[in-house]
Every structure is written in C-alpha cells, then in structure tokens.
Amino acid sequence: QVQFAESGGGLVQPGGSLRLSCIVSGSAFKFWTVAWFRQTPGKERELVAGINSSSDTIYADSVKGRFTISRDNAKNTAYLEMISLKPEDTGVYYCNRLRGLWIGASPRDSWGQGTQVTVSS
C-alpha cells in the first residue's frame, strides 16, 4: 500500500509563500502520476496540481501562475511551491497518486494526514 507523508504547511500572511513536500513510499515512484489536493472547510477535496512521469503538469484555474508542482524521483518526493498566497488558499493539503493527468482524475490511494496551510494576517 502506497503511503504519503506531507509536510511544510504553516501560518503565512497574504502574499507570502510556502513549499510543501510529500514523501511517497514505494519503489515505482518515478512511474507514477502524483498530485496535490486541498480540503477547505465546507468544500469537497479538490485537485490543485498534478505531475506525471514525464513531468507534464496540470493546475486548477484558481492556482495557475502561483503554484508550481515538481518532483524528485531520487527522493520519492513531490513538491508544491506556493507564492502570492491568498486567504482562500487556506486548507489541509494532501498528496496522492492519480489515475491520469487531468483535473477530474480520481485519487488511487488512501489519504495521508495532510499538512495545514493557513493564510491570514
């Protein structure tokens, strides 16, 4: 069973930046499409950004130009660089594998604990 360990969240002021990390268990990481999701109060969990084995990427419209997803296959780690953060970016951020690289793609695995991001002055 693939497991995810997210980290890097915290409290940041509007306009600030954070870098999230997700360590993924398993020896086949380099072949997988992985993504970051976020859960905000009162809303369903949504896909924020995804990256496939060729490092092609997708982003939700709400984060395009502000968030960047990347991966380091040698470290089994996916990253989410977030700049120009807004209060509406507040939520718990999770990573997971995707069944394909498109915004409507479903996650493949159970969720980790996630990492809390709070954007507030």
mmCIF file of N, CA and C in Angstrom:
data_model
loop_
_atom_site.group_PDB
_atom_site.id
_atom_site.type_symbol
_atom_site.label_atom_id
_atom_site.label_comp_id
_atom_site.label_asym_id
_atom_site.label_seq_id
_atom_site.Cartn_x
_atom_site.Cartn_y
_atom_site.Cartn_z
ATOM 1 N N GLN A 1 0.838 -1.181 0.000
ATOM 2 C CA GLN A 1 0.000 0.000 0.000
ATOM 3 C C GLN A 1 0.882 1.243 0.000
ATOM 4 N N VAL A 2 0.588 2.147 -0.920
ATOM 5 C CA VAL A 2 1.363 3.386 -1.020
ATOM 6 C C VAL A 2 0.946 4.333 0.091
ATOM 7 N N GLN A 3 1.932 4.950 0.715
ATOM 8 C CA GLN A 3 1.664 5.900 1.796
ATOM 9 C C GLN A 3 2.295 7.247 1.477
ATOM 10 N N PHE A 4 1.715 8.286 2.068
ATOM 11 C CA PHE A 4 2.126 9.655 1.787
ATOM 12 C C PHE A 4 2.401 10.387 3.093
ATOM 13 N N ALA A 5 3.501 11.144 3.116
ATOM 14 C CA ALA A 5 3.854 11.939 4.292
ATOM 15 C C ALA A 5 4.032 13.388 3.856
ATOM 16 N N GLU A 6 3.005 14.192 4.116
ATOM 17 C CA GLU A 6 3.046 15.593 3.710
ATOM 18 C C GLU A 6 3.636 16.469 4.823
ATOM 19 N N SER A 7 4.330 17.523 4.428
ATOM 20 C CA SER A 7 4.907 18.448 5.401
ATOM 21 C C SER A 7 5.114 19.809 4.759
ATOM 22 N N GLY A 8 5.426 20.792 5.591
ATOM 23 C CA GLY A 8 5.762 22.119 5.084
ATOM 24 C C GLY A 8 4.695 23.175 5.257
ATOM 25 N N GLY A 9 3.537 22.789 5.760
ATOM 26 C CA GLY A 9 2.481 23.762 5.956
ATOM 27 C C GLY A 9 2.783 24.709 7.112
ATOM 28 N N GLY A 10 1.911 25.690 7.288
ATOM 29 C CA GLY A 10 2.087 26.637 8.375
ATOM 30 C C GLY A 10 1.188 27.834 8.214
ATOM 31 N N LEU A 11 1.445 28.834 9.046
ATOM 32 C CA LEU A 11 0.701 30.087 9.012
ATOM 33 C C LEU A 11 1.515 31.115 8.233
ATOM 34 N N VAL A 12 0.890 31.736 7.254
ATOM 35 C CA VAL A 12 1.589 32.723 6.432
ATOM 36 C C VAL A 12 0.650 33.876 6.127
ATOM 37 N N GLN A 13 1.211 35.049 5.975
ATOM 38 C CA GLN A 13 0.401 36.222 5.660
ATOM 39 C C GLN A 13 0.017 36.233 4.185
ATOM 40 N N PRO A 14 -1.070 36.884 3.848
ATOM 41 C CA PRO A 14 -1.427 37.025 2.426
ATOM 42 C C PRO A 14 -0.260 37.614 1.628
ATOM 43 N N GLY A 15 -0.034 37.032 0.448
ATOM 44 C CA GLY A 15 1.100 37.436 -0.361
ATOM 45 C C GLY A 15 2.362 36.657 -0.085
ATOM 46 N N GLY A 16 2.352 35.853 0.963
ATOM 47 C CA GLY A 16 3.515 35.070 1.332
ATOM 48 C C GLY A 16 3.663 33.800 0.505
ATOM 49 N N SER A 17 4.639 32.990 0.883
ATOM 50 C CA SER A 17 4.921 31.771 0.136
ATOM 51 C C SER A 17 5.228 30.615 1.080
ATOM 52 N N LEU A 18 5.016 29.407 0.578
ATOM 53 C CA LEU A 18 5.334 28.167 1.294
ATOM 54 C C LEU A 18 5.752 27.117 0.289
ATOM 55 N N ARG A 19 6.517 26.144 0.761
ATOM 56 C CA ARG A 19 6.879 24.994 -0.058
ATOM 57 C C ARG A 19 6.477 23.730 0.672
ATOM 58 N N LEU A 20 5.577 22.982 0.077
ATOM 59 C CA LEU A 20 5.125 21.726 0.656
ATOM 60 C C LEU A 20 5.908 20.571 0.063
ATOM 61 N N SER A 21 6.109 19.529 0.884
ATOM 62 C CA SER A 21 6.789 18.315 0.442
ATOM 63 C C SER A 21 5.923 17.105 0.727
ATOM 64 N N CYS A 22 6.016 16.122 -0.131
ATOM 65 C CA CYS A 22 5.285 14.867 0.059
ATOM 66 C C CYS A 22 6.222 13.714 -0.254
ATOM 67 N N ILE A 23 6.571 12.950 0.766
ATOM 68 C CA ILE A 23 7.377 11.756 0.566
ATOM 69 C C ILE A 23 6.438 10.585 0.330
ATOM 70 N N VAL A 24 6.683 9.859 -0.757
ATOM 71 C CA VAL A 24 5.804 8.771 -1.179
ATOM 72 C C VAL A 24 6.532 7.445 -1.030
ATOM 73 N N SER A 25 5.889 6.477 -0.394
ATOM 74 C CA SER A 25 6.503 5.165 -0.245
ATOM 75 C C SER A 25 6.393 4.396 -1.556
ATOM 76 N N GLY A 26 7.314 3.438 -1.759
ATOM 77 C CA GLY A 26 7.232 2.606 -2.954
ATOM 78 C C GLY A 26 8.365 2.842 -3.916
ATOM 79 N N SER A 27 8.803 1.757 -4.563
ATOM 80 C CA SER A 27 9.980 1.826 -5.430
ATOM 81 C C SER A 27 9.648 2.262 -6.854
ATOM 82 N N ALA A 28 8.365 2.391 -7.179
ATOM 83 C CA ALA A 28 7.980 2.738 -8.551
ATOM 84 C C ALA A 28 7.552 4.186 -8.688
ATOM 85 N N PHE A 29 7.966 5.004 -7.736
ATOM 86 C CA PHE A 29 7.526 6.401 -7.713
ATOM 87 C C PHE A 29 7.740 7.088 -9.061
ATOM 88 N N LYS A 30 8.864 6.843 -9.695
ATOM 89 C CA LYS A 30 9.187 7.586 -10.913
ATOM 90 C C LYS A 30 8.191 7.320 -12.043
ATOM 91 N N PHE A 31 7.419 6.260 -11.955
ATOM 92 C CA PHE A 31 6.449 5.932 -12.997
ATOM 93 C C PHE A 31 5.056 6.513 -12.718
ATOM 94 N N TRP A 32 4.849 7.010 -11.532
ATOM 95 C CA TRP A 32 3.507 7.408 -11.118
ATOM 96 C C TRP A 32 3.181 8.854 -11.432
ATOM 97 N N THR A 33 1.906 9.091 -11.701
ATOM 98 C CA THR A 33 1.372 10.448 -11.732
ATOM 99 C C THR A 33 0.928 10.785 -10.313
ATOM 100 N N VAL A 34 1.414 11.895 -9.785
ATOM 101 C CA VAL A 34 1.072 12.292 -8.414
ATOM 102 C C VAL A 34 0.492 13.703 -8.424
ATOM 103 N N ALA A 35 -0.249 14.011 -7.388
ATOM 104 C CA ALA A 35 -0.945 15.288 -7.356
ATOM 105 C C ALA A 35 -1.086 15.806 -5.936
ATOM 106 N N TRP A 36 -1.316 17.096 -5.859
ATOM 107 C CA TRP A 36 -1.675 17.744 -4.601
ATOM 108 C C TRP A 36 -3.158 18.089 -4.644
ATOM 109 N N PHE A 37 -3.824 17.797 -3.540
ATOM 110 C CA PHE A 37 -5.231 18.150 -3.339
ATOM 111 C C PHE A 37 -5.313 19.069 -2.117
ATOM 112 N N ARG A 38 -6.424 19.777 -2.007
ATOM 113 C CA ARG A 38 -6.654 20.529 -0.779
ATOM 114 C C ARG A 38 -8.111 20.410 -0.357
ATOM 115 N N GLN A 39 -8.288 20.448 0.952
ATOM 116 C CA GLN A 39 -9.614 20.371 1.567
ATOM 117 C C GLN A 39 -9.827 21.653 2.344
ATOM 118 N N THR A 40 -10.817 22.419 1.935
ATOM 119 C CA THR A 40 -11.147 23.648 2.664
ATOM 120 C C THR A 40 -12.489 23.461 3.350
ATOM 121 N N PRO A 41 -12.712 24.160 4.471
ATOM 122 C CA PRO A 41 -13.952 23.979 5.227
ATOM 123 C C PRO A 41 -15.190 24.179 4.369
ATOM 124 N N GLY A 42 -16.100 23.216 4.440
ATOM 125 C CA GLY A 42 -17.360 23.333 3.719
ATOM 126 C C GLY A 42 -17.293 22.987 2.248
ATOM 127 N N LYS A 43 -16.126 22.558 1.783
ATOM 128 C CA LYS A 43 -15.983 22.224 0.368
ATOM 129 C C LYS A 43 -15.409 20.829 0.209
ATOM 130 N N GLU A 44 -15.654 20.260 -0.958
ATOM 131 C CA GLU A 44 -15.080 18.948 -1.246
ATOM 132 C C GLU A 44 -13.584 19.088 -1.515
ATOM 133 N N ARG A 45 -12.870 17.996 -1.296
ATOM 134 C CA ARG A 45 -11.448 17.998 -1.598
ATOM 135 C C ARG A 45 -11.280 18.216 -3.108
ATOM 136 N N GLU A 46 -10.365 19.111 -3.470
ATOM 137 C CA GLU A 46 -10.178 19.439 -4.878
ATOM 138 C C GLU A 46 -8.726 19.231 -5.292
ATOM 139 N N LEU A 47 -8.558 18.866 -6.558
ATOM 140 C CA LEU A 47 -7.223 18.704 -7.103
ATOM 141 C C LEU A 47 -6.642 20.082 -7.393
ATOM 142 N N VAL A 48 -5.432 20.314 -6.915
ATOM 143 C CA VAL A 48 -4.779 21.604 -7.083
ATOM 144 C C VAL A 48 -3.741 21.557 -8.203
ATOM 145 N N ALA A 49 -2.931 20.493 -8.223
ATOM 146 C CA ALA A 49 -1.866 20.380 -9.221
ATOM 147 C C ALA A 49 -1.467 18.926 -9.359
ATOM 148 N N GLY A 50 -1.065 18.522 -10.573
ATOM 149 C CA GLY A 50 -0.622 17.163 -10.815
ATOM 150 C C GLY A 50 0.591 17.141 -11.721
ATOM 151 N N ILE A 51 1.357 16.051 -11.628
ATOM 152 C CA ILE A 51 2.554 15.903 -12.447
ATOM 153 C C ILE A 51 2.720 14.432 -12.803
ATOM 154 N N ASN A 52 3.040 14.153 -14.075
ATOM 155 C CA ASN A 52 3.199 12.755 -14.466
ATOM 156 C C ASN A 52 4.677 12.372 -14.536
ATOM 157 N N SER A 53 4.929 11.166 -15.019
ATOM 158 C CA SER A 53 6.303 10.661 -15.049
ATOM 159 C C SER A 53 7.181 11.423 -16.029
ATOM 160 N N SER A 54 6.573 12.110 -16.984
ATOM 161 C CA SER A 54 7.333 12.932 -17.934
ATOM 162 C C SER A 54 7.463 14.374 -17.470
ATOM 163 N N SER A 55 6.961 14.632 -16.269
ATOM 164 C CA SER A 55 6.938 15.973 -15.682
ATOM 165 C C SER A 55 6.022 16.943 -16.413
ATOM 166 N N ASP A 56 5.039 16.409 -17.146
ATOM 167 C CA ASP A 56 3.944 17.256 -17.615
ATOM 168 C C ASP A 56 3.111 17.623 -16.400
ATOM 169 N N THR A 57 2.532 18.819 -16.415
ATOM 170 C CA THR A 57 1.808 19.289 -15.238
ATOM 171 C C THR A 57 0.423 19.820 -15.593
ATOM 172 N N ILE A 58 -0.464 19.806 -14.611
ATOM 173 C CA ILE A 58 -1.771 20.444 -14.713
ATOM 174 C C ILE A 58 -2.021 21.219 -13.432
ATOM 175 N N TYR A 59 -2.861 22.259 -13.527
ATOM 176 C CA TYR A 59 -3.190 23.092 -12.380
ATOM 177 C C TYR A 59 -4.652 23.470 -12.416
ATOM 178 N N ALA A 60 -5.231 23.597 -11.229
ATOM 179 C CA ALA A 60 -6.560 24.183 -11.123
ATOM 180 C C ALA A 60 -6.469 25.650 -11.526
ATOM 181 N N ASP A 61 -7.528 26.158 -12.130
ATOM 182 C CA ASP A 61 -7.516 27.555 -12.585
ATOM 183 C C ASP A 61 -7.203 28.524 -11.447
ATOM 184 N N SER A 62 -7.643 28.195 -10.258
ATOM 185 C CA SER A 62 -7.503 29.106 -9.123
ATOM 186 C C SER A 62 -6.055 29.274 -8.664
ATOM 187 N N VAL A 63 -5.164 28.384 -9.095
ATOM 188 C CA VAL A 63 -3.771 28.469 -8.629
ATOM 189 C C VAL A 63 -2.774 28.673 -9.771
ATOM 190 N N LYS A 64 -3.236 28.687 -11.003
ATOM 191 C CA LYS A 64 -2.326 28.856 -12.143
ATOM 192 C C LYS A 64 -1.540 30.156 -12.008
ATOM 193 N N GLY A 65 -0.237 30.053 -12.245
ATOM 194 C CA GLY A 65 0.630 31.218 -12.147
ATOM 195 C C GLY A 65 1.140 31.477 -10.748
ATOM 196 N N ARG A 66 0.581 30.792 -9.754
ATOM 197 C CA ARG A 66 1.021 30.992 -8.361
ATOM 198 C C ARG A 66 1.629 29.734 -7.751
ATOM 199 N N PHE A 67 1.158 28.577 -8.148
ATOM 200 C CA PHE A 67 1.644 27.312 -7.601
ATOM 201 C C PHE A 67 2.460 26.577 -8.662
ATOM 202 N N THR A 68 3.490 25.870 -8.216
ATOM 203 C CA THR A 68 4.304 25.056 -9.103
ATOM 204 C C THR A 68 4.529 23.695 -8.472
ATOM 205 N N ILE A 69 4.149 22.638 -9.192
ATOM 206 C CA ILE A 69 4.391 21.285 -8.717
ATOM 207 C C ILE A 69 5.657 20.752 -9.371
ATOM 208 N N SER A 70 6.420 19.983 -8.614
ATOM 209 C CA SER A 70 7.641 19.373 -9.147
ATOM 210 C C SER A 70 7.864 18.051 -8.435
ATOM 211 N N ARG A 71 8.874 17.322 -8.899
ATOM 212 C CA ARG A 71 9.161 16.024 -8.288
ATOM 213 C C ARG A 71 10.651 15.766 -8.312
ATOM 214 N N ASP A 72 11.096 14.978 -7.337
ATOM 215 C CA ASP A 72 12.471 14.498 -7.279
ATOM 216 C C ASP A 72 12.386 12.983 -7.145
ATOM 217 N N ASN A 73 12.581 12.273 -8.244
ATOM 218 C CA ASN A 73 12.414 10.821 -8.226
ATOM 219 C C ASN A 73 13.455 10.135 -7.347
ATOM 220 N N ALA A 74 14.626 10.711 -7.227
ATOM 221 C CA ALA A 74 15.668 10.110 -6.390
ATOM 222 C C ALA A 74 15.278 10.142 -4.908
ATOM 223 N N LYS A 75 14.399 11.068 -4.548
ATOM 224 C CA LYS A 75 13.971 11.194 -3.158
ATOM 225 C C LYS A 75 12.528 10.746 -2.943
ATOM 226 N N ASN A 76 11.904 10.212 -3.989
ATOM 227 C CA ASN A 76 10.490 9.803 -3.873
ATOM 228 C C ASN A 76 9.631 10.940 -3.308
ATOM 229 N N THR A 77 9.884 12.134 -3.779
ATOM 230 C CA THR A 77 9.228 13.303 -3.189
ATOM 231 C C THR A 77 8.604 14.191 -4.252
ATOM 232 N N ALA A 78 7.399 14.646 -3.956
ATOM 233 C CA ALA A 78 6.723 15.657 -4.766
ATOM 234 C C ALA A 78 6.656 16.950 -3.964
ATOM 235 N N TYR A 79 6.765 18.062 -4.669
ATOM 236 C CA TYR A 79 6.774 19.367 -4.015
ATOM 237 C C TYR A 79 5.645 20.239 -4.572
ATOM 238 N N LEU A 80 5.220 21.191 -3.750
ATOM 239 C CA LEU A 80 4.286 22.211 -4.223
ATOM 240 C C LEU A 80 4.803 23.560 -3.724
ATOM 241 N N GLU A 81 5.310 24.338 -4.664
ATOM 242 C CA GLU A 81 5.785 25.681 -4.358
ATOM 243 C C GLU A 81 4.609 26.640 -4.526
ATOM 244 N N MET A 82 4.306 27.386 -3.467
ATOM 245 C CA MET A 82 3.150 28.282 -3.494
ATOM 246 C C MET A 82 3.609 29.705 -3.218
ATOM 247 N N ILE A 83 3.275 30.622 -4.102
ATOM 248 C CA ILE A 83 3.592 32.035 -3.912
ATOM 249 C C ILE A 83 2.309 32.859 -4.002
ATOM 250 N N SER A 84 2.414 34.117 -3.627
ATOM 251 C CA SER A 84 1.259 35.036 -3.686
ATOM 252 C C SER A 84 0.033 34.397 -3.046
ATOM 253 N N LEU A 85 0.217 33.842 -1.888
ATOM 254 C CA LEU A 85 -0.868 33.106 -1.227
ATOM 255 C C LEU A 85 -2.005 34.032 -0.839
ATOM 256 N N LYS A 86 -3.219 33.485 -0.919
ATOM 257 C CA LYS A 86 -4.444 34.217 -0.610
ATOM 258 C C LYS A 86 -5.177 33.520 0.540
ATOM 259 N N PRO A 87 -6.019 34.229 1.260
ATOM 260 C CA PRO A 87 -6.781 33.580 2.340
ATOM 261 C C PRO A 87 -7.581 32.371 1.849
ATOM 262 N N GLU A 88 -8.053 32.414 0.613
ATOM 263 C CA GLU A 88 -8.835 31.286 0.092
ATOM 264 C C GLU A 88 -7.991 30.057 -0.216
ATOM 265 N N ASP A 89 -6.662 30.171 -0.092
ATOM 266 C CA ASP A 89 -5.789 29.002 -0.227
ATOM 267 C C ASP A 89 -5.705 28.210 1.074
ATOM 268 N N THR A 90 -6.294 28.737 2.121
ATOM 269 C CA THR A 90 -6.276 28.051 3.413
ATOM 270 C C THR A 90 -6.957 26.703 3.317
ATOM 271 N N GLY A 91 -6.335 25.694 3.919
ATOM 272 C CA GLY A 91 -6.907 24.360 3.925
ATOM 273 C C GLY A 91 -5.865 23.328 4.297
ATOM 274 N N VAL A 92 -6.278 22.073 4.290
ATOM 275 C CA VAL A 92 -5.357 20.968 4.507
ATOM 276 C C VAL A 92 -4.967 20.422 3.141
ATOM 277 N N TYR A 93 -3.675 20.319 2.917
ATOM 278 C CA TYR A 93 -3.136 19.878 1.630
ATOM 279 C C TYR A 93 -2.666 18.426 1.743
ATOM 280 N N TYR A 94 -3.077 17.646 0.759
ATOM 281 C CA TYR A 94 -2.755 16.227 0.705
ATOM 282 C C TYR A 94 -2.122 15.895 -0.648
ATOM 283 N N CYS A 95 -1.356 14.812 -0.680
ATOM 284 C CA CYS A 95 -0.917 14.312 -1.977
ATOM 285 C C CYS A 95 -1.440 12.892 -2.161
ATOM 286 N N ASN A 96 -1.429 12.455 -3.396
ATOM 287 C CA ASN A 96 -1.945 11.131 -3.754
ATOM 288 C C ASN A 96 -1.517 10.812 -5.167
ATOM 289 N N ARG A 97 -1.635 9.569 -5.530
ATOM 290 C CA ARG A 97 -1.433 9.195 -6.924
ATOM 291 C C ARG A 97 -2.714 9.495 -7.695
ATOM 292 N N LEU A 98 -2.559 9.744 -8.967
ATOM 293 C CA LEU A 98 -3.708 9.969 -9.838
ATOM 294 C C LEU A 98 -3.833 8.844 -10.847
ATOM 295 N N ARG A 99 -5.060 8.633 -11.325
ATOM 296 C CA ARG A 99 -5.308 7.622 -12.351
ATOM 297 C C ARG A 99 -4.996 8.163 -13.741
ATOM 298 N N GLY A 100 -4.766 9.444 -13.833
ATOM 299 C CA GLY A 100 -4.417 10.068 -15.101
ATOM 300 C C GLY A 100 -4.156 11.529 -14.844
ATOM 301 N N LEU A 101 -3.598 12.217 -15.845
ATOM 302 C CA LEU A 101 -3.250 13.616 -15.628
ATOM 303 C C LEU A 101 -4.320 14.519 -16.232
ATOM 304 N N TRP A 102 -5.417 14.673 -15.498
ATOM 305 C CA TRP A 102 -6.420 15.659 -15.855
ATOM 306 C C TRP A 102 -7.129 16.104 -14.596
ATOM 307 N N ILE A 103 -7.753 17.274 -14.623
ATOM 308 C CA ILE A 103 -8.305 17.889 -13.417
ATOM 309 C C ILE A 103 -9.363 17.015 -12.767
ATOM 310 N N GLY A 104 -10.091 16.239 -13.531
ATOM 311 C CA GLY A 104 -11.131 15.395 -12.966
ATOM 312 C C GLY A 104 -10.663 14.021 -12.536
ATOM 313 N N ALA A 105 -9.377 13.766 -12.601
ATOM 314 C CA ALA A 105 -8.848 12.442 -12.276
ATOM 315 C C ALA A 105 -9.072 12.105 -10.810
ATOM 316 N N SER A 106 -9.262 10.821 -10.549
ATOM 317 C CA SER A 106 -9.527 10.365 -9.185
ATOM 318 C C SER A 106 -8.238 9.943 -8.495
ATOM 319 N N PRO A 107 -8.176 10.106 -7.193
ATOM 320 C CA PRO A 107 -7.030 9.593 -6.449
ATOM 321 C C PRO A 107 -7.074 8.071 -6.388
ATOM 322 N N ARG A 108 -5.907 7.451 -6.226
ATOM 323 C CA ARG A 108 -5.810 5.994 -6.257
ATOM 324 C C ARG A 108 -5.702 5.363 -4.879
ATOM 325 N N ASP A 109 -5.291 6.131 -3.891
ATOM 326 C CA ASP A 109 -4.899 5.533 -2.620
ATOM 327 C C ASP A 109 -5.603 6.199 -1.441
ATOM 328 N N SER A 110 -5.408 5.591 -0.272
ATOM 329 C CA SER A 110 -5.898 6.203 0.956
ATOM 330 C C SER A 110 -5.116 7.484 1.226
ATOM 331 N N TRP A 111 -5.727 8.359 1.984
ATOM 332 C CA TRP A 111 -5.104 9.650 2.251
ATOM 333 C C TRP A 111 -4.144 9.595 3.440
ATOM 334 N N GLY A 112 -3.107 10.436 3.353
ATOM 335 C CA GLY A 112 -2.243 10.642 4.499
ATOM 336 C C GLY A 112 -2.873 11.645 5.444
ATOM 337 N N GLN A 113 -2.069 12.175 6.364
ATOM 338 C CA GLN A 113 -2.594 13.113 7.357
ATOM 339 C C GLN A 113 -2.700 14.524 6.805
ATOM 340 N N GLY A 114 -2.002 14.818 5.733
ATOM 341 C CA GLY A 114 -2.054 16.153 5.163
ATOM 342 C C GLY A 114 -1.238 17.150 5.967
ATOM 343 N N THR A 115 -1.156 18.368 5.435
ATOM 344 C CA THR A 115 -0.446 19.442 6.126
ATOM 345 C C THR A 115 -1.300 20.707 6.035
ATOM 346 N N GLN A 116 -1.470 21.380 7.162
ATOM 347 C CA GLN A 116 -2.353 22.531 7.245
ATOM 348 C C GLN A 116 -1.651 23.782 6.725
ATOM 349 N N VAL A 117 -2.323 24.484 5.834
ATOM 350 C CA VAL A 117 -1.865 25.784 5.353
ATOM 351 C C VAL A 117 -2.900 26.823 5.763
ATOM 352 N N THR A 118 -2.473 27.846 6.462
ATOM 353 C CA THR A 118 -3.363 28.913 6.881
ATOM 354 C C THR A 118 -2.808 30.244 6.387
ATOM 355 N N VAL A 119 -3.601 30.944 5.594
ATOM 356 C CA VAL A 119 -3.192 32.245 5.050
ATOM 357 C C VAL A 119 -4.049 33.310 5.725
ATOM 358 N N SER A 120 -3.422 34.068 6.592
ATOM 359 C CA SER A 120 -4.170 35.047 7.382
ATOM 360 C C SER A 120 -3.237 36.127 7.886
ATOM 361 N N SER A 121 -3.773 37.326 7.998
ATOM 362 C CA SER A 121 -2.994 38.415 8.563
ATOM 363 C C SER A 121 -3.241 38.523 10.064
#
